[in-house]
mmCIF file of C-alpha atoms and ligand atoms in Angstrom:
data_model
loop_
_atom_site.group_PDB
_atom_site.id
_atom_site.type_symbol
_atom_site.label_atom_id
_atom_site.label_comp_id
_atom_site.label_asym_id
_atom_site.label_seq_id
_atom_site.Cartn_x
_atom_site.Cartn_y
_atom_site.Cartn_z
ATOM 1 C CA UNK M 1 0.728 -14.855 -7.530
ATOM 2 C CA UNK M 2 -0.417 -11.582 -6.153
ATOM 3 C CA UNK M 3 -2.524 -9.102 -8.231
ATOM 4 C CA UNK M 4 -2.751 -5.434 -7.317
ATOM 5 C CA UNK M 5 -5.430 -3.222 -8.884
ATOM 6 C CA UNK M 6 -4.818 0.443 -7.953
ATOM 7 C CA UNK M 7 -2.823 3.654 -8.176
ATOM 8 C CA UNK M 8 0.645 4.640 -9.298
ATOM 9 C CA UNK M 9 2.168 8.082 -9.011
ATOM 10 C CA UNK M 10 5.440 9.760 -9.550
ATOM 11 C CA UNK M 11 6.460 11.635 -6.379
ATOM 12 C CA UNK M 12 8.090 14.974 -7.187
ATOM 13 C CA UNK M 13 9.793 16.115 -3.994
ATOM 14 C CA UNK M 14 11.356 19.496 -3.236
ATOM 15 C CA UNK M 15 13.536 19.874 -0.123
ATOM 16 C CA UNK M 16 13.608 23.352 1.375
ATOM 17 C CA UNK M 17 14.584 25.125 4.631
ATOM 18 C CA UNK M 18 11.161 26.592 5.242
ATOM 19 C CA UNK M 19 8.139 25.796 3.175
ATOM 20 C CA UNK M 20 6.666 28.737 1.224
ATOM 21 C CA UNK M 21 3.457 30.409 2.409
ATOM 22 C CA UNK M 22 0.848 31.454 -0.161
ATOM 23 C CA UNK M 23 2.231 34.117 -2.543
ATOM 24 C CA UNK M 24 5.814 33.416 -1.536
ATOM 25 C CA UNK M 25 8.700 31.903 -3.424
ATOM 26 C CA UNK M 26 11.558 30.199 -1.708
ATOM 27 C CA UNK M 27 14.772 28.533 -2.945
ATOM 28 C CA UNK M 28 14.901 24.823 -2.403
ATOM 29 C CA UNK M 29 17.955 22.722 -1.722
ATOM 30 C CA UNK M 30 17.264 19.561 -3.688
ATOM 31 C CA UNK M 31 14.812 17.886 -5.929
ATOM 32 C CA UNK M 32 14.148 14.193 -6.224
ATOM 33 C CA UNK M 33 11.646 12.031 -8.081
ATOM 34 C CA UNK M 34 10.501 8.612 -6.906
ATOM 35 C CA UNK M 35 7.879 6.187 -8.207
ATOM 36 C CA UNK M 36 5.053 5.598 -5.663
ATOM 37 C CA UNK M 37 1.330 5.448 -5.206
ATOM 38 C CA UNK M 38 -0.157 2.922 -2.760
ATOM 39 C CA UNK M 39 -1.000 0.341 -5.470
ATOM 40 C CA UNK M 40 2.426 0.383 -7.078
ATOM 41 C CA UNK M 41 4.143 0.350 -3.668
ATOM 42 C CA UNK M 42 2.228 -2.678 -2.501
ATOM 43 C CA UNK M 43 2.990 -4.495 -5.734
ATOM 44 C CA UNK M 44 6.742 -3.785 -5.389
ATOM 45 C CA UNK M 45 6.741 -4.994 -1.768
ATOM 46 C CA UNK M 46 5.045 -8.249 -2.823
ATOM 47 C CA UNK M 47 7.351 -8.822 -5.715
ATOM 48 C CA UNK M 48 10.529 -8.019 -3.650
ATOM 49 C CA UNK M 49 9.351 -10.455 -1.060
ATOM 50 C CA UNK M 50 9.358 -13.269 -3.674
ATOM 51 C CA UNK M 51 5.761 -13.416 -4.999
ATOM 52 C CA UNK M 52 5.066 -13.309 -8.714
ATOM 53 C CA UNK M 53 3.083 -10.092 -8.897
ATOM 54 C CA UNK M 54 1.025 -8.307 -11.481
ATOM 55 C CA UNK M 55 -0.017 -4.648 -11.320
ATOM 56 C CA UNK M 56 -3.219 -3.447 -12.966
ATOM 57 C CA UNK M 57 -3.705 0.218 -13.272
ATOM 58 C CA UNK M 58 -2.886 3.215 -15.612
ATOM 59 C CA UNK M 59 -0.215 5.697 -16.459
ATOM 60 C CA UNK M 60 -0.417 8.744 -18.732
ATOM 61 C CA UNK M 61 1.174 8.906 -22.193
ATOM 62 C CA UNK M 62 3.820 11.196 -20.832
ATOM 63 C CA UNK M 63 7.510 10.694 -19.847
ATOM 64 C CA UNK M 64 6.648 10.031 -16.206
ATOM 65 C CA UNK M 65 4.412 7.224 -17.348
ATOM 66 C CA UNK M 66 7.232 5.516 -19.172
ATOM 67 C CA UNK M 67 9.442 5.912 -16.115
ATOM 68 C CA UNK M 68 6.711 4.466 -13.829
ATOM 69 C CA UNK M 69 6.283 1.403 -16.070
ATOM 70 C CA UNK M 70 10.037 0.915 -16.249
ATOM 71 C CA UNK M 71 10.410 1.231 -12.438
ATOM 72 C CA UNK M 72 7.692 -1.422 -11.839
ATOM 73 C CA UNK M 73 9.365 -3.761 -14.398
ATOM 74 C CA UNK M 74 12.820 -3.255 -12.786
ATOM 75 C CA UNK M 75 11.410 -4.160 -9.378
ATOM 76 C CA UNK M 76 10.054 -7.438 -10.865
ATOM 77 C CA UNK M 77 6.395 -6.538 -11.210
ATOM 78 C CA UNK M 78 4.464 -7.747 -14.313
ATOM 79 C CA UNK M 79 2.903 -4.836 -16.094
ATOM 80 C CA UNK M 80 0.709 -6.627 -18.678
ATOM 81 C CA UNK M 81 -2.372 -5.005 -16.971
ATOM 82 C CA UNK M 82 -0.863 -1.469 -16.881
ATOM 83 C CA UNK M 83 -2.533 0.555 -19.518
ATOM 84 C CA UNK M 84 -1.320 3.932 -21.034
ATOM 85 C CA UNK M 85 -4.056 6.535 -21.336
ATOM 86 C CA UNK M 86 -4.096 9.952 -22.881
ATOM 87 C CA UNK M 87 -2.938 12.683 -20.498
ATOM 88 C CA UNK M 88 -0.750 13.015 -17.470
ATOM 89 C CA UNK M 89 0.443 10.256 -15.141
ATOM 90 C CA UNK M 90 -0.486 10.521 -11.456
ATOM 91 C CA UNK M 91 1.780 12.849 -9.583
ATOM 92 C CA UNK M 92 2.361 13.685 -5.948
ATOM 93 C CA UNK M 93 3.939 17.163 -5.378
ATOM 94 C CA UNK M 94 5.675 17.131 -2.122
ATOM 95 C CA UNK M 95 7.515 19.946 -0.208
ATOM 96 C CA UNK M 96 9.660 18.750 2.666
ATOM 97 C CA UNK M 97 11.109 21.337 5.098
ATOM 98 C CA UNK M 98 14.116 21.026 7.359
ATOM 99 C CA UNK M 99 11.966 19.933 10.308
ATOM 100 C CA UNK M 100 10.898 16.950 8.204
ATOM 101 C CA UNK M 101 7.347 18.312 7.880
ATOM 102 C CA UNK M 102 5.704 17.995 4.570
ATOM 103 C CA UNK M 103 2.824 19.444 2.432
ATOM 104 C CA UNK M 104 1.495 17.316 -0.447
ATOM 105 C CA UNK M 105 -0.757 17.890 -3.456
ATOM 106 C CA UNK M 106 -1.759 14.657 -5.298
ATOM 107 C CA UNK M 107 -3.041 15.002 -8.874
ATOM 108 C CA UNK M 108 -4.612 11.669 -9.774
ATOM 109 C CA UNK M 109 -4.082 11.973 -13.478
ATOM 110 C CA UNK M 110 -4.285 8.623 -15.174
ATOM 111 C CA UNK M 111 -5.414 6.987 -11.898
ATOM 112 C CA UNK M 112 -8.774 8.657 -12.365
ATOM 113 C CA UNK M 113 -9.309 6.538 -15.467
ATOM 114 C CA UNK M 114 -9.140 3.298 -13.546
ATOM 115 C CA UNK M 115 -12.943 3.334 -12.833
ATOM 116 C CA UNK M 116 -13.789 -0.096 -14.195
ATOM 117 C CA UNK M 117 -12.184 -3.304 -15.466
ATOM 118 C CA UNK M 118 -10.477 -3.184 -18.870
ATOM 119 C CA UNK M 119 -10.736 -6.215 -21.217
ATOM 120 C CA UNK M 120 -8.368 -8.835 -19.871
ATOM 121 C CA UNK M 121 -8.305 -7.571 -16.289
ATOM 122 C CA UNK M 122 -10.619 -10.236 -14.919
ATOM 123 C CA UNK M 123 -8.289 -12.910 -16.442
ATOM 124 C CA UNK M 124 -5.290 -11.355 -14.774
ATOM 125 C CA UNK M 125 -7.090 -11.436 -11.377
ATOM 126 C CA UNK M 126 -8.526 -14.956 -11.651
ATOM 127 C CA UNK M 127 -6.196 -17.638 -10.459
ATOM 128 C CA UNK M 128 -4.138 -15.319 -8.172
ATOM 129 C CA UNK M 129 -3.674 -16.111 -4.473
ATOM 130 C CA UNK M 130 -4.663 -12.645 -3.356
ATOM 131 C CA UNK M 131 -5.975 -9.323 -4.803
ATOM 132 C CA UNK M 132 -4.733 -6.180 -3.162
ATOM 133 C CA UNK M 133 -6.879 -3.011 -3.281
ATOM 134 C CA UNK M 134 -6.600 0.526 -1.890
ATOM 135 C CA UNK M 135 -8.743 3.675 -2.332
ATOM 136 C CA UNK M 136 -6.511 5.887 -4.480
ATOM 137 C CA UNK M 137 -8.507 5.144 -7.685
ATOM 138 C CA UNK M 138 -12.361 5.695 -8.190
ATOM 139 C CA UNK M 139 -14.623 3.591 -5.881
ATOM 140 C CA UNK M 140 -16.263 2.000 -9.040
ATOM 141 C CA UNK M 141 -12.847 0.643 -10.112
ATOM 142 C CA UNK M 142 -12.192 -0.787 -6.686
ATOM 143 C CA UNK M 143 -15.606 -2.388 -6.565
ATOM 144 C CA UNK M 144 -15.347 -3.899 -10.067
ATOM 145 C CA UNK M 145 -12.020 -5.536 -9.253
ATOM 146 C CA UNK M 146 -13.437 -6.874 -5.949
ATOM 147 C CA UNK M 147 -16.391 -8.286 -7.736
ATOM 148 C CA UNK M 148 -14.138 -10.003 -10.308
ATOM 149 C CA UNK M 149 -11.975 -11.494 -7.578
ATOM 150 C CA UNK M 150 -15.149 -12.640 -5.726
ATOM 151 C CA UNK M 151 -16.409 -14.417 -8.783
ATOM 152 C CA UNK M 152 -13.059 -16.130 -9.230
ATOM 153 C CA UNK M 153 -12.705 -17.100 -5.592
ATOM 154 C CA UNK M 154 -9.577 -14.900 -5.149
ATOM 155 C CA UNK M 155 -9.196 -13.436 -1.601
ATOM 156 C CA UNK M 156 -9.464 -9.662 -1.515
ATOM 157 C CA UNK M 157 -7.299 -7.654 0.870
ATOM 158 C CA UNK M 158 -8.365 -3.964 1.114
ATOM 159 C CA UNK M 159 -6.191 -1.084 2.557
ATOM 160 C CA UNK M 160 -8.889 1.524 3.375
ATOM 161 C CA UNK M 161 -6.635 4.442 2.550
ATOM 162 C CA UNK M 162 -7.106 7.373 2.094
ATOM 163 C CA UNK M 163 -9.730 6.791 4.874
ATOM 164 C CA UNK M 164 -13.301 6.791 3.582
ATOM 165 C CA UNK M 165 -16.557 5.231 4.419
ATOM 166 C CA UNK M 166 -16.892 1.819 2.713
ATOM 167 C CA UNK M 167 -20.101 1.006 0.747
ATOM 168 C CA UNK M 168 -21.728 -2.421 1.735
ATOM 169 C CA UNK M 169 -21.465 -3.518 -1.945
ATOM 170 C CA UNK M 170 -17.640 -3.320 -1.726
ATOM 171 C CA UNK M 171 -17.360 -4.845 1.725
ATOM 172 C CA UNK M 172 -19.351 -7.880 0.646
ATOM 173 C CA UNK M 173 -16.419 -8.906 -1.562
ATOM 174 C CA UNK M 174 -13.640 -8.023 0.876
ATOM 175 C CA UNK M 175 -11.956 -10.879 2.868
ATOM 176 C CA UNK M 176 -9.494 -8.868 4.861
ATOM 177 C CA UNK M 177 -9.332 -5.209 5.818
ATOM 178 C CA UNK M 178 -5.930 -3.752 6.756
ATOM 179 C CA UNK M 179 -6.327 -0.147 8.145
ATOM 180 C CA UNK M 180 -3.683 1.628 10.187
ATOM 181 C CA UNK M 181 -4.809 3.061 13.519
ATOM 182 C CA UNK M 182 -6.045 6.309 12.080
ATOM 183 C CA UNK M 183 -8.056 4.611 9.387
ATOM 184 C CA UNK M 184 -9.565 2.090 11.885
ATOM 185 C CA UNK M 185 -10.652 4.986 13.985
ATOM 186 C CA UNK M 186 -12.232 6.824 11.084
ATOM 187 C CA UNK M 187 -14.123 3.609 9.994
ATOM 188 C CA UNK M 188 -15.450 2.759 13.500
ATOM 189 C CA UNK M 189 -15.390 6.027 15.501
ATOM 190 C CA UNK M 190 -13.326 4.159 18.044
ATOM 191 C CA UNK M 191 -9.792 5.173 19.009
ATOM 192 C CA UNK M 192 -9.274 1.816 20.859
ATOM 193 C CA UNK M 193 -7.754 -0.710 18.505
ATOM 194 C CA UNK M 194 -9.343 -3.793 20.216
ATOM 195 C CA UNK M 195 -12.740 -2.141 20.081
ATOM 196 C CA UNK M 196 -12.217 -1.146 16.472
ATOM 197 C CA UNK M 197 -11.088 -4.644 15.539
ATOM 198 C CA UNK M 198 -14.305 -6.103 16.963
ATOM 199 C CA UNK M 199 -16.432 -3.606 15.051
ATOM 200 C CA UNK M 200 -14.616 -4.212 11.776
ATOM 201 C CA UNK M 201 -15.064 -7.934 12.127
ATOM 202 C CA UNK M 202 -18.822 -7.226 11.748
ATOM 203 C CA UNK M 203 -17.997 -6.010 8.174
ATOM 204 C CA UNK M 204 -15.370 -8.515 6.982
ATOM 205 C CA UNK M 205 -14.117 -11.956 8.015
ATOM 206 C CA UNK M 206 -10.480 -10.934 8.851
ATOM 207 C CA UNK M 207 -8.904 -7.707 9.976
ATOM 208 C CA UNK M 208 -5.386 -6.478 10.675
ATOM 209 C CA UNK M 209 -4.911 -3.071 12.342
ATOM 210 C CA UNK M 210 -1.354 -1.761 11.977
ATOM 211 C CA UNK M 211 -0.216 0.240 14.972
ATOM 212 C CA UNK M 212 3.073 1.854 13.765
ATOM 213 C CA UNK M 213 5.976 1.228 16.183
ATOM 214 C CA UNK M 214 3.426 -0.673 18.449
ATOM 215 C CA UNK M 215 3.164 -3.487 15.892
ATOM 216 C CA UNK M 216 -0.069 -5.029 14.524
ATOM 217 C CA UNK M 217 -3.279 -6.653 15.735
ATOM 218 C CA UNK M 218 -5.064 -9.386 13.811
ATOM 219 C CA UNK M 219 -8.474 -10.877 14.418
ATOM 220 C CA UNK M 220 -10.900 -13.158 12.563
ATOM 221 C CA UNK M 221 -14.552 -14.128 12.979
ATOM 222 C CA UNK M 222 -13.580 -17.435 14.519
ATOM 223 C CA UNK M 223 -12.456 -15.382 17.496
ATOM 224 C CA UNK M 224 -8.716 -15.870 16.908
ATOM 225 C CA UNK M 225 -6.511 -12.888 17.865
ATOM 226 C CA UNK M 226 -2.835 -12.591 16.938
ATOM 227 C CA UNK M 227 -0.669 -9.669 18.200
ATOM 228 C CA UNK M 228 2.745 -9.068 16.537
ATOM 229 C CA UNK M 229 5.083 -6.524 17.990
ATOM 230 C CA UNK M 230 7.107 -4.254 15.781
ATOM 231 C CA UNK M 231 10.868 -4.717 15.604
ATOM 232 C CA UNK M 232 12.731 -2.070 17.593
ATOM 233 C CA UNK M 233 14.586 -0.216 14.851
ATOM 234 C CA UNK M 234 15.724 3.451 14.332
ATOM 235 C CA UNK M 235 13.157 4.809 11.909
ATOM 236 C CA UNK M 236 14.613 7.107 9.342
ATOM 237 C CA UNK M 237 11.770 7.263 6.870
ATOM 238 C CA UNK M 238 8.294 5.681 7.585
ATOM 239 C CA UNK M 239 7.031 6.286 4.026
ATOM 240 C CA UNK M 240 5.174 3.246 2.728
ATOM 241 C CA UNK M 241 5.610 1.304 6.001
ATOM 242 C CA UNK M 242 1.993 0.145 5.680
ATOM 243 C CA UNK M 243 2.282 -0.671 1.966
ATOM 244 C CA UNK M 244 5.372 -2.894 2.669
ATOM 245 C CA UNK M 245 3.457 -4.594 5.453
ATOM 246 C CA UNK M 246 0.358 -5.392 3.297
ATOM 247 C CA UNK M 247 2.431 -6.373 0.272
ATOM 248 C CA UNK M 248 4.545 -8.894 2.237
ATOM 249 C CA UNK M 249 1.464 -10.142 4.130
ATOM 250 C CA UNK M 250 -0.225 -10.887 0.756
ATOM 251 C CA UNK M 251 2.870 -12.457 -0.679
ATOM 252 C CA UNK M 252 3.268 -14.871 2.222
ATOM 253 C CA UNK M 253 -0.474 -15.782 2.249
ATOM 254 C CA UNK M 254 -0.609 -16.305 -1.474
ATOM 255 C CA UNK M 255 2.249 -18.780 -1.095
ATOM 256 C CA UNK M 256 0.210 -20.690 1.385
ATOM 257 C CA UNK M 257 1.663 -19.246 4.611
ATOM 258 C CA UNK M 258 -0.217 -19.219 7.924
ATOM 259 C CA UNK M 259 -1.463 -15.974 9.278
ATOM 260 C CA UNK M 260 1.118 -15.737 12.074
ATOM 261 C CA UNK M 261 4.004 -16.358 9.674
ATOM 262 C CA UNK M 262 2.549 -13.806 7.253
ATOM 263 C CA UNK M 263 2.248 -11.150 10.039
ATOM 264 C CA UNK M 264 5.782 -11.792 11.293
ATOM 265 C CA UNK M 265 7.332 -11.546 7.828
ATOM 266 C CA UNK M 266 5.288 -8.400 7.216
ATOM 267 C CA UNK M 267 6.520 -6.950 10.528
ATOM 268 C CA UNK M 268 10.196 -7.721 9.671
ATOM 269 C CA UNK M 269 9.886 -6.312 6.161
ATOM 270 C CA UNK M 270 8.255 -3.062 7.299
ATOM 271 C CA UNK M 271 10.885 -2.666 10.006
ATOM 272 C CA UNK M 272 13.665 -2.990 7.478
ATOM 273 C CA UNK M 273 11.854 -0.452 5.210
ATOM 274 C CA UNK M 274 11.475 2.218 7.880
ATOM 275 C CA UNK M 275 15.162 1.928 8.591
ATOM 276 C CA UNK M 276 15.963 3.028 5.042
ATOM 277 C CA UNK M 277 15.169 6.138 2.991
ATOM 278 C CA UNK M 278 12.559 6.034 0.222
ATOM 279 C CA UNK M 279 9.490 3.949 -0.545
ATOM 280 C CA UNK M 280 10.050 1.347 -3.174
ATOM 281 C CA UNK M 281 13.843 1.637 -2.839
ATOM 282 C CA UNK M 282 13.480 0.817 0.886
ATOM 283 C CA UNK M 283 11.653 -2.460 0.474
ATOM 284 C CA UNK M 284 13.577 -5.623 1.385
ATOM 285 C CA UNK M 285 13.973 -8.774 -0.647
ATOM 286 C CA UNK M 286 12.867 -12.168 0.436
ATOM 287 C CA UNK M 287 16.338 -12.999 1.450
ATOM 288 C CA UNK M 288 16.867 -9.787 3.515
ATOM 289 C CA UNK M 289 13.588 -10.550 5.306
ATOM 290 C CA UNK M 290 14.728 -14.093 6.199
ATOM 291 C CA UNK M 291 18.182 -12.828 7.306
ATOM 292 C CA UNK M 292 16.671 -10.119 9.463
ATOM 293 C CA UNK M 293 14.303 -12.610 11.137
ATOM 294 C CA UNK M 294 17.159 -15.087 11.798
ATOM 295 C CA UNK M 295 19.504 -12.409 13.262
HETATM 296 P P1 ADP T 1 1.029 3.325 7.741
HETATM 297 O O1 ADP T 1 2.332 3.434 7.107
HETATM 298 O O2 ADP T 1 0.002 2.800 6.749
HETATM 299 O O3 ADP T 1 0.572 4.487 8.499
HETATM 300 P P2 ADP T 1 1.854 1.914 10.207
HETATM 301 O O4 ADP T 1 2.477 3.173 10.559
HETATM 302 O O5 ADP T 1 0.885 1.310 11.158
HETATM 303 O O6 ADP T 1 1.187 2.072 8.732
HETATM 304 O O7 ADP T 1 3.099 0.879 9.847
HETATM 305 C C1 ADP T 1 2.844 -0.413 9.352
HETATM 306 C C2 ADP T 1 3.703 -1.478 10.007
HETATM 307 O O8 ADP T 1 5.034 -1.046 9.833
HETATM 308 C C3 ADP T 1 3.487 -1.560 11.520
HETATM 309 O O9 ADP T 1 2.483 -2.509 11.833
HETATM 310 C C4 ADP T 1 4.983 -2.025 11.996
HETATM 311 O O10 ADP T 1 4.994 -3.454 11.751
HETATM 312 C C5 ADP T 1 5.831 -1.399 10.971
HETATM 313 N N1 ADP T 1 6.382 -0.144 11.452
HETATM 314 C C6 ADP T 1 5.914 1.143 11.314
HETATM 315 N N2 ADP T 1 6.664 2.083 11.946
HETATM 316 C C7 ADP T 1 7.636 1.365 12.613
HETATM 317 C C8 ADP T 1 8.724 1.739 13.471
HETATM 318 N N3 ADP T 1 8.938 2.948 13.859
HETATM 319 N N4 ADP T 1 9.513 0.650 13.880
HETATM 320 C C9 ADP T 1 9.309 -0.554 13.518
HETATM 321 N N5 ADP T 1 8.321 -0.977 12.706
HETATM 322 C C10 ADP T 1 7.494 -0.058 12.276
#
């Protein structure tokens, strides 16, 4: 079982020819909503890849909250740990122009309330094969979940996004860090992935740096290094590539898989996801991942 403690948002996306400047109003072409947020995305990726998965977080007592809960359930994620709090759900307000450029305002809403463990959360985390964390909820919430996992002997996998400095108290309970290239550079000050990997291994026992179309680089304190290439695919939408990667990595590890197998399945799953539109909607099932790898 995989536990995810983190954020969920509704993406509200307006498609327009040219994005408006300040004070300007433009007519858009289309409007779409899609459930997202790094925490919820990682949970759906793990569940689609076949792991029993529980999501712990919060939605608001609004219509978007009901839709977020329903979407997670539909994708096979257990929501016993998803609380409903007074106020708005988290939202991401996205404007996409015809060049594919975007501008985004994220309003945390209910995610801001996930600043500590609620009664029952520690029990939901204990006994899991992995706990996935990201940084889209308050640090105190991330820390308290990491402590609970540490006490229960549950491995903690942290995606340090959005990029931020990591307090030592948090790192002491993290088993694996999974930054992308940009986040690794922010954390270490080094643009070179190998160099960043070495530095990050001073902080935690295992590290995976994802390198977009260049694949991923794994290292651990025993000195083992594993490089996994990305699959050559035509990328149509790279939203949530990293979340798909981490979710599937955790699902495979929680089921007892070796690190190389976990990295290869994660690479296949994220390649499938970038070849399709959307975030959750693009994430492949266990069977799709296996068929893609066999092809
Ligand atoms: P993030 O989405 O967090 O920025 P990356 O861009 O590093 O993360 O992507 C995560 C993983 O997704 C990569 O390690 C790779 O396996 C896969 N991936 C990303 N972009 C592509 C691509 N264009 N083609 C194939 N695989 C990709």
